[in-house]
Coordinates of C-alpha atoms and ligand atoms in Angstrom, one line a residue:
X1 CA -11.1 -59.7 13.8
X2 CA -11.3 -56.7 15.8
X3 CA -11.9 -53.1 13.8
X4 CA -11.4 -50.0 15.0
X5 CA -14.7 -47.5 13.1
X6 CA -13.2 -44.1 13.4
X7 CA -16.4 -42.0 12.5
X8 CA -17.2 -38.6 11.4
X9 CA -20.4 -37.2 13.9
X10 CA -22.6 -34.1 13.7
X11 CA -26.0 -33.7 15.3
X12 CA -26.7 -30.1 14.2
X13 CA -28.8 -29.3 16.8
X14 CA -25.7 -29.7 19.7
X15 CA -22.9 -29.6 17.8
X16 CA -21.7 -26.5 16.4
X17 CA -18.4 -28.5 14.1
X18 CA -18.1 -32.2 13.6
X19 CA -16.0 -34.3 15.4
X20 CA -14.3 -37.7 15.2
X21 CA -15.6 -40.6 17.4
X22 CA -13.7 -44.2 17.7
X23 CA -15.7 -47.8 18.2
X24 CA -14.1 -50.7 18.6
X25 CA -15.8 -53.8 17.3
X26 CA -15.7 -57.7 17.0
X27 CA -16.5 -59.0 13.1
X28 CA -15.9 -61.5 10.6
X29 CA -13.3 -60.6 8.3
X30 CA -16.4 -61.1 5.4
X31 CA -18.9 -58.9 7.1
X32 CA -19.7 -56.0 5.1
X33 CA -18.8 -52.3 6.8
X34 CA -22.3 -51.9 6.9
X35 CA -22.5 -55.0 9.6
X36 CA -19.6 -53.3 11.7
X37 CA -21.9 -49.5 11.5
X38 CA -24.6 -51.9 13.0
X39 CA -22.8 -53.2 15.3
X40 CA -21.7 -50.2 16.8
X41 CA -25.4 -48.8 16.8
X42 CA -26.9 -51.5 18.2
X43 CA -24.3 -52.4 20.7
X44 CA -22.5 -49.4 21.7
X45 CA -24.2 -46.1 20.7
X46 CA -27.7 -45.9 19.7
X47 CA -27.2 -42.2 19.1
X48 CA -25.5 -43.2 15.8
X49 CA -27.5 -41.8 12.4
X50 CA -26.8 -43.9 9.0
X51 CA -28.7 -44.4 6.1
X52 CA -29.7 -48.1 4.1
X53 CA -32.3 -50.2 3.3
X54 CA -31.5 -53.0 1.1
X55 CA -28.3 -53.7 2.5
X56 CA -27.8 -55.4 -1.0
X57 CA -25.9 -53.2 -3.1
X58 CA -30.0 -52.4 -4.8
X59 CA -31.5 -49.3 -2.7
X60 CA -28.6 -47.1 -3.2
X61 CA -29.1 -45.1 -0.1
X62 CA -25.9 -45.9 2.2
X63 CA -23.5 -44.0 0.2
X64 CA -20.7 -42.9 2.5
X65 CA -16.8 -41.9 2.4
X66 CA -14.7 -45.0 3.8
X67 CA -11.3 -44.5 4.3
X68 CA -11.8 -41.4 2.2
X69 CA -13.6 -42.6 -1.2
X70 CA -17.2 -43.0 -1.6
X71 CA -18.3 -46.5 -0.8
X72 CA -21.8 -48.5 -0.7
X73 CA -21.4 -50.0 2.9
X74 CA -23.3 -52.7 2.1
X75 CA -20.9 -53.1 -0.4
X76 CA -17.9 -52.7 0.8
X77 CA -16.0 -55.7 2.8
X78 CA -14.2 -55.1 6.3
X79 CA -11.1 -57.0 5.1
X80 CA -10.8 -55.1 1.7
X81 CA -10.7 -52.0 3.6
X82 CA -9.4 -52.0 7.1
X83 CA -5.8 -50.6 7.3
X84 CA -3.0 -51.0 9.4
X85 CA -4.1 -51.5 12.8
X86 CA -7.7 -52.4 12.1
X87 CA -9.0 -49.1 11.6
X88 CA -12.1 -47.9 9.0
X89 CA -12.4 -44.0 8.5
X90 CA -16.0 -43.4 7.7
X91 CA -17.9 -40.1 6.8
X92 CA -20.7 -38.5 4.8
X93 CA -20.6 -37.8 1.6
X94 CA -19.4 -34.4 0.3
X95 CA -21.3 -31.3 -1.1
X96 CA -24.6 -31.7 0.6
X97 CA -25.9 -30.9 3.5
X98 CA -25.6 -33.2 6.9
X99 CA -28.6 -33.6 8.5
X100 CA -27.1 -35.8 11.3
X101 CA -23.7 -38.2 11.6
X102 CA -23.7 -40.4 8.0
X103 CA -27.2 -38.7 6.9
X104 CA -27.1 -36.0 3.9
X105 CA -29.9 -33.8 3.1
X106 CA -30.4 -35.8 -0.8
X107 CA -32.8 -33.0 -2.0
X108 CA -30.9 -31.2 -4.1
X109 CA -28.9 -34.2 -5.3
X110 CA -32.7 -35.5 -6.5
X111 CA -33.6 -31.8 -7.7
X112 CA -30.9 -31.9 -10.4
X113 CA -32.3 -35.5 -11.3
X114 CA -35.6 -34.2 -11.6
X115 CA -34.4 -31.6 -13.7
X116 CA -33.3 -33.6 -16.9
X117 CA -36.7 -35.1 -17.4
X118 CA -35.8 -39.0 -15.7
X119 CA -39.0 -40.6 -18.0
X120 CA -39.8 -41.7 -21.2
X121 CA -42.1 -39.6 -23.4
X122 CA -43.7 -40.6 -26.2
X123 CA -46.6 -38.8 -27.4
X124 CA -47.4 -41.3 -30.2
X125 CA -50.8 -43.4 -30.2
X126 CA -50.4 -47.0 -28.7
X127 CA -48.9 -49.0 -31.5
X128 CA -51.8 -51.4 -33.1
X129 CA -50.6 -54.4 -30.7
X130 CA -52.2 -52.3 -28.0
X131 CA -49.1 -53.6 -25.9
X132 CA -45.5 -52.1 -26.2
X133 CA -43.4 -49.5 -28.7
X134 CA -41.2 -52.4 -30.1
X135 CA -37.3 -51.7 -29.5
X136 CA -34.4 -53.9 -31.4
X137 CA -32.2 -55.4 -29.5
X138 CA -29.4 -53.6 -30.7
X139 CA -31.4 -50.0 -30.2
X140 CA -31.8 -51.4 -26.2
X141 CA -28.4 -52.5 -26.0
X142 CA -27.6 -48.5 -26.5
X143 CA -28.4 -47.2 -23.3
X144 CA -28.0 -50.5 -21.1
X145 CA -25.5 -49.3 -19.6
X146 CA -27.4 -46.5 -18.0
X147 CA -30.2 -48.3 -17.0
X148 CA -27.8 -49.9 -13.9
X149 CA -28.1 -46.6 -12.0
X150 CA -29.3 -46.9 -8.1
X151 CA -29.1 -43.3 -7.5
X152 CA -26.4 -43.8 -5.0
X153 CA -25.5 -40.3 -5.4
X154 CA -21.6 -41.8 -5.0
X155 CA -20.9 -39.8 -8.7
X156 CA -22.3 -36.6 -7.5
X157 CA -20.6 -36.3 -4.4
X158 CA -16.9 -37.6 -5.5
X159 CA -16.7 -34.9 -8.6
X160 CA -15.0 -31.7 -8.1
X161 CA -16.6 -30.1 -10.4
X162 CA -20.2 -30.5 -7.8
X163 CA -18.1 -29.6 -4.8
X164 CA -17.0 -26.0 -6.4
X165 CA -20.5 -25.2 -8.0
X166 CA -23.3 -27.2 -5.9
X167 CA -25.6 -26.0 -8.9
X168 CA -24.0 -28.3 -11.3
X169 CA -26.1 -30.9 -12.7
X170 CA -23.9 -33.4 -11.8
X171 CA -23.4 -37.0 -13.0
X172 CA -26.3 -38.8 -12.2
X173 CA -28.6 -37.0 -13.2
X174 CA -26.1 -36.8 -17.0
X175 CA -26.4 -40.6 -16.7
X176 CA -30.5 -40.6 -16.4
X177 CA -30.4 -38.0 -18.8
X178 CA -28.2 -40.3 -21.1
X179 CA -30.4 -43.2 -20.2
X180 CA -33.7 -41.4 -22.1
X181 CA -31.5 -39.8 -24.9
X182 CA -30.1 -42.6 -26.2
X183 CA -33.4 -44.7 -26.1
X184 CA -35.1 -44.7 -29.9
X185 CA -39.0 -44.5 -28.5
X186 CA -38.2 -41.4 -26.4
X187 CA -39.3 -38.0 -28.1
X188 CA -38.1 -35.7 -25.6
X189 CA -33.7 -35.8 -26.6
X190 CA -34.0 -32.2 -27.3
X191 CA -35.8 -30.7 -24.8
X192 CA -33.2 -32.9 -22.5
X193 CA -30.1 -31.8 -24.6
X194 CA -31.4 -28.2 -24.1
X195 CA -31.3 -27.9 -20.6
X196 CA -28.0 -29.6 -20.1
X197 CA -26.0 -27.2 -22.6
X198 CA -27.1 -25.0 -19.9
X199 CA -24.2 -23.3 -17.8
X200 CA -24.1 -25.9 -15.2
X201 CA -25.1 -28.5 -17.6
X202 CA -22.6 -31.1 -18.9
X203 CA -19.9 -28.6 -19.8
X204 CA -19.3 -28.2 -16.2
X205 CA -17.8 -31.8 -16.2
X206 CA -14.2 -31.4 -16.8
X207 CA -13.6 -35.0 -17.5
X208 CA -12.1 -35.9 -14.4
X209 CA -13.3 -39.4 -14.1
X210 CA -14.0 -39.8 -10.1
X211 CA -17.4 -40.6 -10.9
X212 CA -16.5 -43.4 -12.4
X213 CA -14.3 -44.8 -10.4
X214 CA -17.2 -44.0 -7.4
X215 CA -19.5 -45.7 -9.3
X216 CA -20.6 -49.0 -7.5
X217 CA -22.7 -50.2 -10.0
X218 CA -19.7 -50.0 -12.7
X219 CA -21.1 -47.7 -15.0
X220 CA -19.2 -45.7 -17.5
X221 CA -20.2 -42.5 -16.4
X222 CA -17.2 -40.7 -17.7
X223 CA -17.8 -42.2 -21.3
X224 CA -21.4 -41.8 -21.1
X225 CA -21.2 -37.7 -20.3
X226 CA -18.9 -37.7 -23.3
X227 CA -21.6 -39.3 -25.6
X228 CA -23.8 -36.5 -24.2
X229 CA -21.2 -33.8 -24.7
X230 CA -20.6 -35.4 -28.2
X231 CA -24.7 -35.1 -29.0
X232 CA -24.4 -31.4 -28.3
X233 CA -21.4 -30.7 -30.2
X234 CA -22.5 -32.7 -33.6
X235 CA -26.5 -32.8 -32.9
X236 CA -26.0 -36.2 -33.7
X237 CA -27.8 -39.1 -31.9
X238 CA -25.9 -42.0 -32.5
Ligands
SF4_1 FE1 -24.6 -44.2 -8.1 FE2 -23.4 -44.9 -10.4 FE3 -25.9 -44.0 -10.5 FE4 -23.9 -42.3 -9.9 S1 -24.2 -43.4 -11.9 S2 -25.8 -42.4 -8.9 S3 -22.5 -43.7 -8.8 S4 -25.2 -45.8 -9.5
F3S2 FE1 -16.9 -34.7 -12.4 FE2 -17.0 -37.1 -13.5 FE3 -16.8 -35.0 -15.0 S1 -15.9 -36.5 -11.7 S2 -15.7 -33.6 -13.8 S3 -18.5 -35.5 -13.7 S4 -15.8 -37.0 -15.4
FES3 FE1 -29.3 -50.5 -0.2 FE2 -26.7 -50.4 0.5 S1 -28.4 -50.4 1.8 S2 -27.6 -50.1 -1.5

Protein backbone atom coordinates (compact mmCIF):
# COMPACT_ATOMS: atom_id res chain seq x y z
CA UNK A 1 0.00 0.00 0.00
CA UNK A 2 1.01 3.33 -0.66
CA UNK A 3 1.29 5.93 2.62
CA UNK A 4 1.38 9.33 2.55
CA UNK A 5 4.07 10.33 6.12
CA UNK A 6 3.01 13.86 6.74
CA UNK A 7 5.89 14.87 9.21
CA UNK A 8 6.50 17.59 11.60
CA UNK A 9 10.47 19.01 10.81
CA UNK A 10 12.70 21.40 12.79
CA UNK A 11 16.44 21.69 12.53
CA UNK A 12 17.10 24.45 15.00
CA UNK A 13 19.93 25.65 13.60
CA UNK A 14 18.05 26.82 9.99
CA UNK A 15 14.78 26.82 10.90
CA UNK A 16 13.39 29.51 12.90
CA UNK A 17 9.31 27.56 13.35
CA UNK A 18 8.64 24.01 12.32
CA UNK A 19 7.12 23.01 9.34
CA UNK A 20 5.15 20.22 7.74
CA UNK A 21 6.92 17.92 5.14
CA UNK A 22 4.89 15.05 2.96
CA UNK A 23 6.67 11.51 1.75
CA UNK A 24 5.12 9.29 -0.11
CA UNK A 25 6.02 5.66 0.47
CA UNK A 26 5.51 2.00 -0.80
CA UNK A 27 4.89 -0.64 2.41
CA UNK A 28 3.23 -3.64 3.52
CA UNK A 29 0.13 -3.04 5.17
CA UNK A 30 1.97 -5.05 8.46
CA UNK A 31 5.11 -2.95 8.52
CA UNK A 32 5.39 -1.03 11.48
CA UNK A 33 5.40 3.03 11.09
CA UNK A 34 8.73 2.82 12.15
CA UNK A 35 9.58 0.75 8.72
CA UNK A 36 7.72 3.59 6.67
CA UNK A 37 10.10 6.52 8.89
CA UNK A 38 12.96 4.36 7.41
CA UNK A 39 11.99 4.24 4.42
CA UNK A 40 11.67 7.69 3.86
CA UNK A 41 15.25 8.29 5.49
CA UNK A 42 16.92 5.89 3.68
CA UNK A 43 15.21 6.44 0.32
CA UNK A 44 14.17 9.80 0.04
CA UNK A 45 15.67 12.24 2.66
CA UNK A 46 18.63 11.42 4.59
CA UNK A 47 18.23 14.72 6.36
CA UNK A 48 15.40 13.08 8.43
CA UNK A 49 16.26 12.93 12.56
CA UNK A 50 14.31 10.04 14.53
CA UNK A 51 15.06 8.20 17.51
CA UNK A 52 15.09 3.98 18.15
CA UNK A 53 17.07 1.23 18.88
CA UNK A 54 15.36 -1.92 19.53
CA UNK A 55 12.80 -1.46 17.11
CA UNK A 56 10.91 -4.08 19.48
CA UNK A 57 8.69 -2.38 21.58
CA UNK A 58 11.97 -2.93 24.51
CA UNK A 59 14.33 0.35 24.27
CA UNK A 60 11.61 2.76 24.72
CA UNK A 61 13.33 5.53 22.82
CA UNK A 62 11.05 6.10 19.60
CA UNK A 63 8.22 7.70 21.31
CA UNK A 64 6.48 10.02 18.89
CA UNK A 65 2.80 11.71 18.31
CA UNK A 66 1.16 9.63 15.26
CA UNK A 67 -1.85 10.90 14.06
CA UNK A 68 -1.82 13.05 17.20
CA UNK A 69 -1.44 10.46 20.29
CA UNK A 70 1.81 9.30 21.50
CA UNK A 71 2.83 6.11 19.86
CA UNK A 72 5.96 3.62 19.97
CA UNK A 73 6.69 3.42 16.17
CA UNK A 74 8.02 0.32 16.48
CA UNK A 75 4.90 -0.38 17.78
CA UNK A 76 2.49 0.96 15.98
CA UNK A 77 1.18 -0.82 12.60
CA UNK A 78 0.72 1.19 9.24
CA UNK A 79 -2.75 -0.38 8.70
CA UNK A 80 -4.03 0.41 12.32
CA UNK A 81 -3.25 3.93 11.70
CA UNK A 82 -3.26 5.26 8.23
CA UNK A 83 -6.49 7.28 7.58
CA UNK A 84 -8.38 8.22 4.75
CA UNK A 85 -6.25 8.57 1.85
CA UNK A 86 -3.23 6.81 3.22
CA UNK A 87 -1.90 9.47 5.20
CA UNK A 88 0.22 9.13 8.86
CA UNK A 89 0.60 12.51 10.86
CA UNK A 90 3.79 12.18 12.83
CA UNK A 91 5.53 14.54 15.39
CA UNK A 92 7.61 14.85 18.48
CA UNK A 93 6.49 14.53 21.54
CA UNK A 94 5.13 17.45 23.64
CA UNK A 95 6.78 19.50 26.52
CA UNK A 96 10.36 18.97 25.87
CA UNK A 97 12.66 20.46 23.95
CA UNK A 98 13.33 19.47 19.97
CA UNK A 99 16.66 19.01 19.34
CA UNK A 100 15.98 18.15 15.61
CA UNK A 101 12.77 16.77 13.46
CA UNK A 102 11.34 13.58 15.83
CA UNK A 103 14.42 14.04 18.46
CA UNK A 104 13.49 15.63 22.08
CA UNK A 105 16.08 16.85 24.37
CA UNK A 106 14.97 13.68 27.25
CA UNK A 107 17.06 15.35 30.04
CA UNK A 108 14.77 16.78 32.00
CA UNK A 109 12.23 14.00 31.41
CA UNK A 110 15.33 11.65 33.05
CA UNK A 111 16.02 14.54 35.74
CA UNK A 112 12.57 14.03 37.35
CA UNK A 113 13.27 10.17 37.19
CA UNK A 114 16.39 10.60 38.90
CA UNK A 115 14.79 12.60 41.36
CA UNK A 116 12.49 9.95 43.11
CA UNK A 117 15.38 7.76 43.97
CA UNK A 118 14.86 4.86 40.78
CA UNK A 119 16.92 1.98 43.17
CA UNK A 120 16.52 -0.23 45.82
CA UNK A 121 18.06 0.55 49.12
CA UNK A 122 18.58 -1.61 51.72
CA UNK A 123 20.98 -0.81 54.32
CA UNK A 124 20.64 -4.29 56.14
CA UNK A 125 23.62 -6.82 56.27
CA UNK A 126 23.54 -9.64 53.52
CA UNK A 127 20.99 -12.13 54.83
CA UNK A 128 22.96 -15.39 56.22
CA UNK A 129 22.43 -17.18 52.66
CA UNK A 130 24.97 -14.66 51.49
CA UNK A 131 22.65 -14.60 48.27
CA UNK A 132 19.37 -12.55 48.00
CA UNK A 133 16.70 -10.57 50.60
CA UNK A 134 13.95 -13.27 50.18
CA UNK A 135 10.54 -11.74 48.77
CA UNK A 136 7.05 -13.75 48.84
CA UNK A 137 5.51 -14.11 45.89
CA UNK A 138 2.60 -12.26 46.81
CA UNK A 139 4.91 -9.17 48.26
CA UNK A 140 6.57 -9.27 44.42
CA UNK A 141 3.34 -9.56 42.76
CA UNK A 142 2.75 -5.88 44.53
CA UNK A 143 4.69 -3.77 42.43
CA UNK A 144 4.76 -6.05 39.04
CA UNK A 145 3.02 -3.92 37.46
CA UNK A 146 5.59 -1.24 37.67
CA UNK A 147 8.39 -3.14 36.90
CA UNK A 148 7.05 -3.15 32.90
CA UNK A 149 8.27 0.47 32.54
CA UNK A 150 10.69 1.18 29.27
CA UNK A 151 11.00 4.76 30.00
CA UNK A 152 9.26 5.70 26.85
CA UNK A 153 8.49 8.96 28.26
CA UNK A 154 4.85 8.45 26.21
CA UNK A 155 3.09 9.26 30.05
CA UNK A 156 5.07 12.37 30.52
CA UNK A 157 4.53 13.93 27.44
CA UNK A 158 0.64 13.11 26.86
CA UNK A 159 -0.36 14.64 30.51
CA UNK A 160 -1.51 18.09 30.80
CA UNK A 161 -0.73 18.55 33.90
CA UNK A 162 3.49 18.25 32.48
CA UNK A 163 2.63 20.45 29.53
CA UNK A 164 1.37 23.50 31.95
CA UNK A 165 4.17 23.02 34.63
CA UNK A 166 7.36 21.34 32.87
CA UNK A 167 8.61 21.01 36.60
CA UNK A 168 6.08 18.48 37.48
CA UNK A 169 7.37 15.21 38.33
CA UNK A 170 5.45 13.57 35.98
CA UNK A 171 4.22 9.96 35.56
CA UNK A 172 7.09 7.95 35.00
CA UNK A 173 9.08 8.87 37.25
CA UNK A 174 5.46 8.33 39.96
CA UNK A 175 5.49 4.86 38.36
CA UNK A 176 9.45 4.21 39.27
CA UNK A 177 8.81 5.78 42.38
CA UNK A 178 5.75 3.37 42.88
CA UNK A 179 7.93 0.54 41.72
CA UNK A 180 10.47 0.94 44.97
CA UNK A 181 7.58 1.98 47.42
CA UNK A 182 5.61 -0.84 47.14
CA UNK A 183 8.59 -3.35 47.24
CA UNK A 184 8.88 -4.87 51.03
CA UNK A 185 13.10 -5.00 51.02
CA UNK A 186 13.27 -1.27 50.03
CA UNK A 187 14.04 1.06 53.10
CA UNK A 188 13.94 4.24 51.39
CA UNK A 189 9.46 4.72 50.99
CA UNK A 190 9.79 7.77 53.03
CA UNK A 191 12.39 9.56 51.92
CA UNK A 192 10.53 8.77 48.32
CA UNK A 193 7.06 9.76 49.71
CA UNK A 194 8.67 12.99 50.95
CA UNK A 195 9.76 14.37 47.89
CA UNK A 196 6.72 13.65 45.89
CA UNK A 197 4.23 15.47 48.41
CA UNK A 198 6.31 18.17 47.11
CA UNK A 199 4.45 20.98 45.08
CA UNK A 200 5.02 19.39 41.77
CA UNK A 201 4.95 16.01 43.24
CA UNK A 202 1.99 13.69 42.71
CA UNK A 203 -0.68 16.28 43.67
CA UNK A 204 0.01 17.90 40.49
CA UNK A 205 -1.66 14.87 38.69
CA UNK A 206 -5.23 15.76 38.34
CA UNK A 207 -6.29 12.24 37.45
CA UNK A 208 -6.77 12.76 33.96
CA UNK A 209 -5.74 9.38 32.77
CA UNK A 210 -3.83 10.17 29.26
CA UNK A 211 -0.99 8.51 30.63
CA UNK A 212 -2.54 5.52 30.73
CA UNK A 213 -4.02 5.30 27.78
CA UNK A 214 -0.19 6.48 26.25
CA UNK A 215 1.16 3.86 28.01
CA UNK A 216 2.51 1.20 25.51
CA UNK A 217 3.55 -1.13 27.86
CA UNK A 218 -0.20 -1.27 29.48
CA UNK A 219 0.55 -0.15 32.72
CA UNK A 220 -1.91 1.23 35.13
CA UNK A 221 -0.34 4.42 35.65
CA UNK A 222 -3.50 6.24 36.62
CA UNK A 223 -4.19 3.50 39.43
CA UNK A 224 -0.78 3.29 40.40
CA UNK A 225 -0.38 7.40 41.17
CA UNK A 226 -3.48 6.88 43.20
CA UNK A 227 -1.91 4.12 45.36
CA UNK A 228 0.85 6.75 45.83
CA UNK A 229 -1.53 9.57 46.45
CA UNK A 230 -3.37 7.06 48.76
CA UNK A 231 0.18 6.31 50.84
CA UNK A 232 0.50 9.97 51.47
CA UNK A 233 -2.96 10.59 52.51
CA UNK A 234 -3.18 7.51 55.12
CA UNK A 235 0.79 6.78 55.64
CA UNK A 236 -0.21 3.47 54.96
CA UNK A 237 1.83 1.08 52.73
CA UNK A 238 -0.42 -1.49 51.70
FE1 LIG B 1 6.48 4.64 28.99
FE2 LIG B 1 4.49 3.44 30.36
FE3 LIG B 1 6.87 3.84 31.52
FE4 LIG B 1 5.28 5.90 31.03
S1 LIG B 1 4.85 4.20 32.45
S2 LIG B 1 7.48 5.83 30.63
S3 LIG B 1 4.34 5.31 29.12
S4 LIG B 1 6.44 2.53 29.76
FE1 LIG C 1 -1.47 13.50 34.04
FE2 LIG C 1 -1.97 10.94 34.13
FE3 LIG C 1 -2.45 12.44 36.22
S1 LIG C 1 -2.33 12.28 32.42
S2 LIG C 1 -2.97 14.37 35.35
S3 LIG C 1 -0.46 12.05 35.37
S4 LIG C 1 -3.66 10.71 35.52
FE1 LIG D 1 13.03 0.46 21.00
FE2 LIG D 1 10.82 1.29 19.69
S1 LIG D 1 12.89 1.32 19.01
S2 LIG D 1 11.00 0.72 21.76
Amino acid sequence: MKVTLKIKRFNPEVDKKPHWESYTVEVEPTDRVLDALHEVKWTQDGTLALRRSCAHGICGSDAMRINGRNMLACKTLVKDVAQEGGTITVEPILGLPVLKDLIVDMEPFFAHYRAVMPYLVNNDPLPANGRERLQSPADRARYDDTTKCILCACCTTSCPSFWARGEYVGPAAIVQAHRFIFDSRDQAAEERLRILSEPDGVWRCRTVFNCTEACPRGIQVTKAIGEVKEVLRTGVIQ
